[in-house]
mmCIF file of C-alpha atoms and ligand atoms in Angstrom:
data_model
loop_
_atom_site.group_PDB
_atom_site.id
_atom_site.type_symbol
_atom_site.label_atom_id
_atom_site.label_comp_id
_atom_site.label_asym_id
_atom_site.label_seq_id
_atom_site.Cartn_x
_atom_site.Cartn_y
_atom_site.Cartn_z
ATOM 1 C CA MET I 1 -119.519 39.879 -99.687
ATOM 2 C CA LEU I 2 -120.417 40.813 -103.478
ATOM 3 C CA PHE I 3 -121.209 38.523 -106.418
ATOM 4 C CA ASP I 4 -119.906 40.062 -109.639
ATOM 5 C CA THR I 5 -121.856 37.677 -112.287
ATOM 6 C CA HIS I 6 -120.260 38.888 -115.332
ATOM 7 C CA ALA I 7 -116.344 40.055 -115.886
ATOM 8 C CA HIS I 8 -114.021 39.253 -118.512
ATOM 9 C CA TYR I 9 -110.644 38.474 -117.095
ATOM 10 C CA ASP I 10 -109.354 36.687 -120.309
ATOM 11 C CA ALA I 11 -109.591 40.089 -121.938
ATOM 12 C CA GLU I 12 -106.270 41.923 -123.273
ATOM 13 C CA GLU I 13 -106.944 44.728 -121.095
ATOM 14 C CA TYR I 14 -105.695 42.538 -118.229
ATOM 15 C CA SER I 15 -102.567 41.104 -120.022
ATOM 16 C CA GLN I 16 -100.163 43.283 -118.140
ATOM 17 C CA ASP I 17 -101.332 42.628 -114.463
ATOM 18 C CA ARG I 18 -104.184 40.059 -114.694
ATOM 19 C CA ASP I 19 -102.852 38.190 -111.712
ATOM 20 C CA GLY I 20 -102.394 41.443 -109.645
ATOM 21 C CA VAL I 21 -106.077 42.470 -110.373
ATOM 22 C CA LEU I 22 -107.456 39.215 -109.475
ATOM 23 C CA ALA I 23 -105.471 38.665 -106.256
ATOM 24 C CA ALA I 24 -106.767 41.946 -104.965
ATOM 25 C CA LEU I 25 -110.515 41.114 -105.375
ATOM 26 C CA PRO I 26 -111.197 39.256 -102.125
ATOM 27 C CA GLU I 27 -109.850 42.257 -100.199
ATOM 28 C CA MET I 28 -112.453 44.470 -101.973
ATOM 29 C CA GLU I 29 -115.300 42.133 -100.576
ATOM 30 C CA VAL I 30 -115.708 40.187 -104.007
ATOM 31 C CA GLY I 31 -116.712 36.909 -102.856
ATOM 32 C CA LEU I 32 -117.459 35.421 -106.228
ATOM 33 C CA ALA I 33 -117.359 36.311 -110.052
ATOM 34 C CA VAL I 34 -118.140 34.764 -113.287
ATOM 35 C CA ASN I 35 -115.997 35.051 -116.451
ATOM 36 C CA PRO I 36 -118.047 34.363 -119.538
ATOM 37 C CA GLY I 37 -116.234 33.315 -122.746
ATOM 38 C CA CYS I 38 -116.543 35.082 -125.913
ATOM 39 C CA ASN I 39 -115.309 32.391 -128.458
ATOM 40 C CA ILE I 40 -113.409 29.171 -128.288
ATOM 41 C CA PRO I 41 -109.986 30.536 -127.010
ATOM 42 C CA SER I 42 -111.870 32.892 -124.696
ATOM 43 C CA SER I 43 -113.852 30.142 -123.143
ATOM 44 C CA LYS I 44 -110.676 27.826 -122.681
ATOM 45 C CA ALA I 45 -108.969 30.921 -120.912
ATOM 46 C CA ALA I 46 -112.076 31.384 -118.812
ATOM 47 C CA VAL I 47 -112.066 27.788 -117.644
ATOM 48 C CA GLU I 48 -108.226 28.239 -117.004
ATOM 49 C CA LEU I 49 -108.810 31.144 -114.893
ATOM 50 C CA ALA I 50 -111.395 29.409 -112.959
ATOM 51 C CA ARG I 51 -109.301 26.453 -112.222
ATOM 52 C CA LYS I 52 -106.723 28.983 -110.729
ATOM 53 C CA TRP I 53 -108.885 31.365 -108.517
ATOM 54 C CA PRO I 54 -111.107 29.829 -106.060
ATOM 55 C CA PHE I 55 -113.873 32.619 -106.072
ATOM 56 C CA LEU I 56 -113.911 32.549 -110.018
ATOM 57 C CA TYR I 57 -116.203 30.577 -112.101
ATOM 58 C CA ALA I 58 -116.409 30.185 -115.793
ATOM 59 C CA ALA I 59 -119.071 30.267 -118.584
ATOM 60 C CA VAL I 60 -118.476 29.054 -122.141
ATOM 61 C CA GLY I 61 -119.915 30.200 -125.456
ATOM 62 C CA TYR I 62 -119.760 32.324 -128.641
ATOM 63 C CA HIS I 63 -120.529 36.000 -128.149
ATOM 64 C CA PRO I 64 -122.641 37.378 -131.059
ATOM 65 C CA GLU I 65 -119.850 39.898 -132.177
ATOM 66 C CA ASN I 66 -117.266 37.063 -132.270
ATOM 67 C CA CYS I 67 -119.684 34.489 -133.860
ATOM 68 C CA GLY I 68 -118.401 34.750 -137.453
ATOM 69 C CA PRO I 69 -116.056 31.696 -137.483
ATOM 70 C CA TYR I 70 -118.570 29.512 -135.715
ATOM 71 C CA ARG I 71 -119.242 26.053 -137.084
ATOM 72 C CA PRO I 72 -121.504 23.391 -135.639
ATOM 73 C CA GLU I 73 -118.630 21.103 -134.742
ATOM 74 C CA ASP I 74 -117.620 23.918 -132.100
ATOM 75 C CA LEU I 75 -120.549 22.839 -129.867
ATOM 76 C CA ASP I 76 -118.531 19.756 -129.225
ATOM 77 C CA VAL I 77 -115.552 21.811 -127.978
ATOM 78 C CA LEU I 78 -118.086 24.045 -125.824
ATOM 79 C CA ARG I 79 -119.793 20.609 -124.622
ATOM 80 C CA GLU I 80 -116.450 19.300 -123.464
ATOM 81 C CA LEU I 81 -115.553 22.745 -121.817
ATOM 82 C CA ALA I 82 -118.950 23.061 -120.095
ATOM 83 C CA ARG I 83 -118.184 19.709 -118.273
ATOM 84 C CA GLU I 84 -115.470 21.304 -116.318
ATOM 85 C CA PRO I 85 -116.514 21.422 -112.544
ATOM 86 C CA LYS I 86 -116.210 25.117 -112.463
ATOM 87 C CA ALA I 87 -118.060 25.955 -115.731
ATOM 88 C CA VAL I 88 -121.695 27.041 -114.370
ATOM 89 C CA ALA I 89 -123.429 28.439 -117.580
ATOM 90 C CA ILE I 90 -123.340 28.738 -121.411
ATOM 91 C CA GLY I 91 -122.459 32.279 -122.235
ATOM 92 C CA GLU I 92 -122.150 34.748 -123.277
ATOM 93 C CA ILE I 93 -124.410 34.239 -126.257
ATOM 94 C CA GLY I 94 -127.214 36.163 -127.843
ATOM 95 C CA LEU I 95 -127.716 38.831 -130.635
ATOM 96 C CA ASP I 96 -126.004 42.209 -131.231
ATOM 97 C CA TYR I 97 -127.475 44.287 -134.162
ATOM 98 C CA TYR I 98 -125.760 47.441 -132.791
ATOM 99 C CA TRP I 99 -122.506 47.155 -134.832
ATOM 100 C CA GLU I 100 -122.780 47.191 -138.605
ATOM 101 C CA GLU I 101 -119.629 44.969 -139.018
ATOM 102 C CA ASN I 102 -121.053 42.168 -136.854
ATOM 103 C CA PRO I 103 -121.927 38.976 -138.378
ATOM 104 C CA PRO I 104 -125.120 38.654 -140.419
ATOM 105 C CA LYS I 105 -128.348 38.349 -138.280
ATOM 106 C CA GLU I 106 -129.230 35.053 -139.647
ATOM 107 C CA HIS I 107 -125.835 33.427 -138.616
ATOM 108 C CA GLN I 108 -126.097 35.277 -135.222
ATOM 109 C CA LEU I 109 -129.489 33.611 -134.735
ATOM 110 C CA ARG I 110 -128.188 30.325 -135.802
ATOM 111 C CA VAL I 111 -125.485 30.419 -133.381
ATOM 112 C CA PHE I 112 -127.665 31.676 -130.610
ATOM 113 C CA ARG I 113 -130.206 28.883 -131.089
ATOM 114 C CA ASP I 114 -127.583 26.028 -131.376
ATOM 115 C CA GLN I 115 -126.098 27.292 -127.847
ATOM 116 C CA MET I 116 -129.615 27.447 -126.396
ATOM 117 C CA ALA I 117 -130.113 23.707 -127.692
ATOM 118 C CA LEU I 118 -126.761 22.995 -126.029
ATOM 119 C CA ALA I 119 -127.724 24.560 -122.659
ATOM 120 C CA GLN I 120 -131.087 22.500 -122.662
ATOM 121 C CA GLU I 121 -129.117 19.388 -123.426
ATOM 122 C CA LEU I 122 -126.748 20.123 -120.613
ATOM 123 C CA ASP I 123 -129.321 21.569 -118.296
ATOM 124 C CA MET I 124 -127.207 24.701 -117.778
ATOM 125 C CA PRO I 125 -128.246 28.249 -117.444
ATOM 126 C CA VAL I 126 -127.458 30.742 -120.101
ATOM 127 C CA ILE I 127 -126.012 34.254 -120.026
ATOM 128 C CA VAL I 128 -127.640 36.392 -122.915
ATOM 129 C CA HIS I 129 -126.076 39.588 -124.402
ATOM 130 C CA ASP I 130 -128.825 41.515 -126.249
ATOM 131 C CA ARG I 131 -127.983 44.652 -127.808
ATOM 132 C CA ASP I 132 -130.555 46.454 -130.324
ATOM 133 C CA ALA I 133 -132.051 42.913 -130.784
ATOM 134 C CA HIS I 134 -134.880 43.022 -128.073
ATOM 135 C CA ALA I 135 -137.819 41.400 -130.272
ATOM 136 C CA ASP I 136 -135.597 38.741 -131.550
ATOM 137 C CA SER I 137 -133.865 37.781 -128.239
ATOM 138 C CA LEU I 138 -137.131 37.391 -126.589
ATOM 139 C CA ALA I 139 -138.480 35.319 -129.643
ATOM 140 C CA VAL I 140 -135.577 32.845 -129.344
ATOM 141 C CA VAL I 141 -136.066 32.755 -125.604
ATOM 142 C CA ARG I 142 -139.551 31.735 -126.072
ATOM 143 C CA GLU I 143 -138.588 28.995 -128.625
ATOM 144 C CA PHE I 144 -136.830 27.250 -125.556
ATOM 145 C CA PRO I 145 -139.187 27.082 -122.528
ATOM 146 C CA GLY I 146 -136.819 24.473 -120.913
ATOM 147 C CA VAL I 147 -133.929 26.896 -120.709
ATOM 148 C CA ARG I 148 -133.483 29.598 -118.076
ATOM 149 C CA GLY I 149 -130.952 32.417 -118.151
ATOM 150 C CA VAL I 150 -130.112 35.870 -117.320
ATOM 151 C CA PHE I 151 -130.033 38.903 -119.575
ATOM 152 C CA HIS I 152 -126.906 40.595 -118.648
ATOM 153 C CA CYS I 153 -126.049 44.410 -119.021
ATOM 154 C CA TYR I 154 -129.931 44.785 -119.344
ATOM 155 C CA SER I 155 -131.021 47.456 -121.851
ATOM 156 C CA GLY I 156 -134.532 46.487 -122.782
ATOM 157 C CA SER I 157 -137.656 48.208 -121.507
ATOM 158 C CA ALA I 158 -139.303 47.725 -118.198
ATOM 159 C CA GLU I 159 -142.114 45.868 -119.990
ATOM 160 C CA MET I 160 -139.710 43.346 -121.437
ATOM 161 C CA ALA I 161 -138.317 42.840 -118.256
ATOM 162 C CA ARG I 162 -141.558 41.902 -116.572
ATOM 163 C CA GLU I 163 -142.120 39.401 -119.476
ATOM 164 C CA LEU I 164 -138.655 37.853 -118.705
ATOM 165 C CA VAL I 165 -139.486 37.668 -115.154
ATOM 166 C CA LYS I 166 -142.873 35.908 -116.072
ATOM 167 C CA LEU I 167 -140.764 33.355 -118.102
ATOM 168 C CA GLY I 168 -138.648 32.625 -115.219
ATOM 169 C CA TRP I 169 -135.604 34.627 -116.228
ATOM 170 C CA MET I 170 -133.213 36.741 -114.268
ATOM 171 C CA ILE I 171 -132.152 40.317 -115.166
ATOM 172 C CA SER I 172 -128.654 41.909 -114.519
ATOM 173 C CA PHE I 173 -127.265 45.313 -114.272
ATOM 174 C CA THR I 174 -123.849 46.826 -114.609
ATOM 175 C CA GLY I 175 -122.522 50.219 -114.053
ATOM 176 C CA VAL I 176 -124.724 51.755 -116.456
ATOM 177 C CA LEU I 177 -127.260 51.956 -113.508
ATOM 178 C CA THR I 178 -124.980 54.672 -112.098
ATOM 179 C CA TYR I 179 -125.003 56.867 -115.340
ATOM 180 C CA LYS I 180 -126.836 60.056 -115.424
ATOM 181 C CA ASN I 181 -128.688 59.198 -118.575
ATOM 182 C CA ALA I 182 -129.668 55.657 -117.273
ATOM 183 C CA ARG I 183 -133.428 56.360 -117.090
ATOM 184 C CA LYS I 184 -134.376 53.172 -118.952
ATOM 185 C CA ALA I 185 -132.260 50.698 -116.813
ATOM 186 C CA VAL I 186 -133.453 52.520 -113.806
ATOM 187 C CA GLU I 187 -137.161 51.938 -114.674
ATOM 188 C CA ALA I 188 -136.360 48.296 -115.646
ATOM 189 C CA ALA I 189 -134.657 47.906 -112.335
ATOM 190 C CA GLN I 190 -137.692 49.191 -110.478
ATOM 191 C CA ALA I 191 -140.112 46.900 -112.346
ATOM 192 C CA VAL I 192 -137.950 43.639 -111.474
ATOM 193 C CA PRO I 193 -138.588 41.874 -108.113
ATOM 194 C CA LEU I 194 -135.398 41.894 -105.983
ATOM 195 C CA ASP I 195 -135.103 38.018 -106.066
ATOM 196 C CA ARG I 196 -134.667 38.355 -109.907
ATOM 197 C CA LEU I 197 -131.896 40.613 -109.904
ATOM 198 C CA MET I 198 -128.058 40.108 -110.233
ATOM 199 C CA ILE I 199 -125.247 42.567 -110.294
ATOM 200 C CA GLU I 200 -122.094 42.780 -112.600
ATOM 201 C CA THR I 201 -119.523 44.911 -113.850
ATOM 202 C CA ASP I 202 -118.897 43.412 -117.361
ATOM 203 C CA SER I 203 -115.223 44.274 -116.742
ATOM 204 C CA PRO I 204 -113.124 45.679 -118.284
ATOM 205 C CA TYR I 205 -115.896 47.617 -119.740
ATOM 206 C CA MET I 206 -118.872 49.695 -118.365
ATOM 207 C CA ALA I 207 -117.070 51.144 -115.233
ATOM 208 C CA PRO I 208 -119.420 52.803 -112.835
ATOM 209 C CA VAL I 209 -119.474 56.330 -111.704
ATOM 210 C CA PRO I 210 -117.100 57.601 -110.282
ATOM 211 C CA TYR I 211 -114.828 55.474 -112.557
ATOM 212 C CA ARG I 212 -116.637 55.853 -115.884
ATOM 213 C CA GLY I 213 -114.389 55.620 -118.800
ATOM 214 C CA LYS I 214 -111.545 53.774 -116.692
ATOM 215 C CA ARG I 215 -110.805 50.062 -116.874
ATOM 216 C CA ASN I 216 -113.157 48.310 -114.840
ATOM 217 C CA HIS I 217 -112.808 45.478 -112.271
ATOM 218 C CA SER I 218 -115.058 43.477 -110.064
ATOM 219 C CA GLY I 219 -114.132 45.488 -106.902
ATOM 220 C CA TYR I 220 -116.301 48.213 -108.497
ATOM 221 C CA VAL I 221 -119.490 46.070 -108.316
ATOM 222 C CA ARG I 222 -120.128 47.777 -105.039
ATOM 223 C CA TYR I 223 -121.121 50.820 -106.901
ATOM 224 C CA VAL I 224 -123.754 48.878 -108.923
ATOM 225 C CA CYS I 225 -124.781 47.398 -105.527
ATOM 226 C CA GLU I 226 -125.110 50.668 -103.912
ATOM 227 C CA ARG I 227 -127.399 52.130 -106.675
ATOM 228 C CA LEU I 228 -129.450 49.252 -106.984
ATOM 229 C CA ALA I 229 -130.030 49.166 -103.170
ATOM 230 C CA GLU I 230 -131.116 52.743 -103.507
ATOM 231 C CA LEU I 231 -133.465 51.999 -106.429
ATOM 232 C CA LYS I 232 -135.053 49.025 -104.505
ATOM 233 C CA GLY I 233 -135.213 50.937 -101.178
ATOM 234 C CA VAL I 234 -132.975 48.461 -99.113
ATOM 235 C CA SER I 235 -129.808 48.815 -97.489
ATOM 236 C CA PHE I 236 -126.466 47.975 -99.260
ATOM 237 C CA GLU I 237 -126.057 45.024 -97.185
ATOM 238 C CA GLU I 238 -129.339 43.568 -97.914
ATOM 239 C CA CYS I 239 -128.953 44.180 -101.630
ATOM 240 C CA ALA I 240 -125.368 42.517 -101.433
ATOM 241 C CA ARG I 241 -126.866 39.680 -99.546
ATOM 242 C CA ILE I 242 -129.751 39.115 -101.881
ATOM 243 C CA THR I 243 -127.865 39.378 -105.004
ATOM 244 C CA MET I 244 -125.350 36.881 -103.760
ATOM 245 C CA GLU I 245 -127.989 34.365 -102.990
ATOM 246 C CA ASN I 246 -129.633 34.978 -106.418
ATOM 247 C CA GLY I 247 -126.367 34.490 -108.224
ATOM 248 C CA LYS I 248 -125.517 31.380 -106.346
ATOM 249 C CA ARG I 249 -128.974 29.796 -106.946
ATOM 250 C CA PHE I 250 -128.994 30.790 -110.706
ATOM 251 C CA PHE I 251 -125.596 29.397 -111.252
ATOM 252 C CA GLY I 252 -125.845 26.336 -108.958
ATOM 253 C CA ILE I 253 -123.050 27.396 -106.871
ATOM 254 C CA ALA I 254 -123.005 25.944 -103.262
HETATM 255 NI NI1 NI Y 1 -119.698 40.490 -121.374
#
């Protein structure tokens, strides 16, 4: 069975057929999946979906692209949502300097830090989104040595991945690993020990080859697992087993 550690089933891309897509996943060897939130309504939706689907778990948080409306009192709502039995992480949180229309850096940094502090308070892991903000993301990670987390859809260097591993963090890869131009992600995957790696789809985005450009779902996490197995020199079954164990250990799922 496979563990898709990052998929957004509350996204509008599934508004027509959400139940059908989710119901089909166990037959596609998907044993577990985590649905991160991107703002308050999305975090609530993630929790609702996790209540409904036995294999689905939730994370709650403000995504950097969506953090414009964030106010400190939102932390109380997130804290409450995080107490749900199937809420397993604070996420996705982090920094995104790629899009010019994103909230200002200072605001993103504040929201990121506030949520890292919440994770520390609740003793929960975090799911970090870092796009074109590698140095600042690593700096915030270092400010919270008591917080452990995962860099999802990893896009940093192999050197930074080694640094994160040293700090006790996990690294997760999407279908990007299957793309022809994925040299950087491939090097990073090779640099990280197998017991620190997780796999994900980031559905509905980032569909792996041979479905690149199409709507993604957790069933396609097998293509990420296949590619990672190839890069690490282990069998598909071994890679599936280890990434499943890593995910369960990281998110505290029995
Ligand atoms: Ni995401």
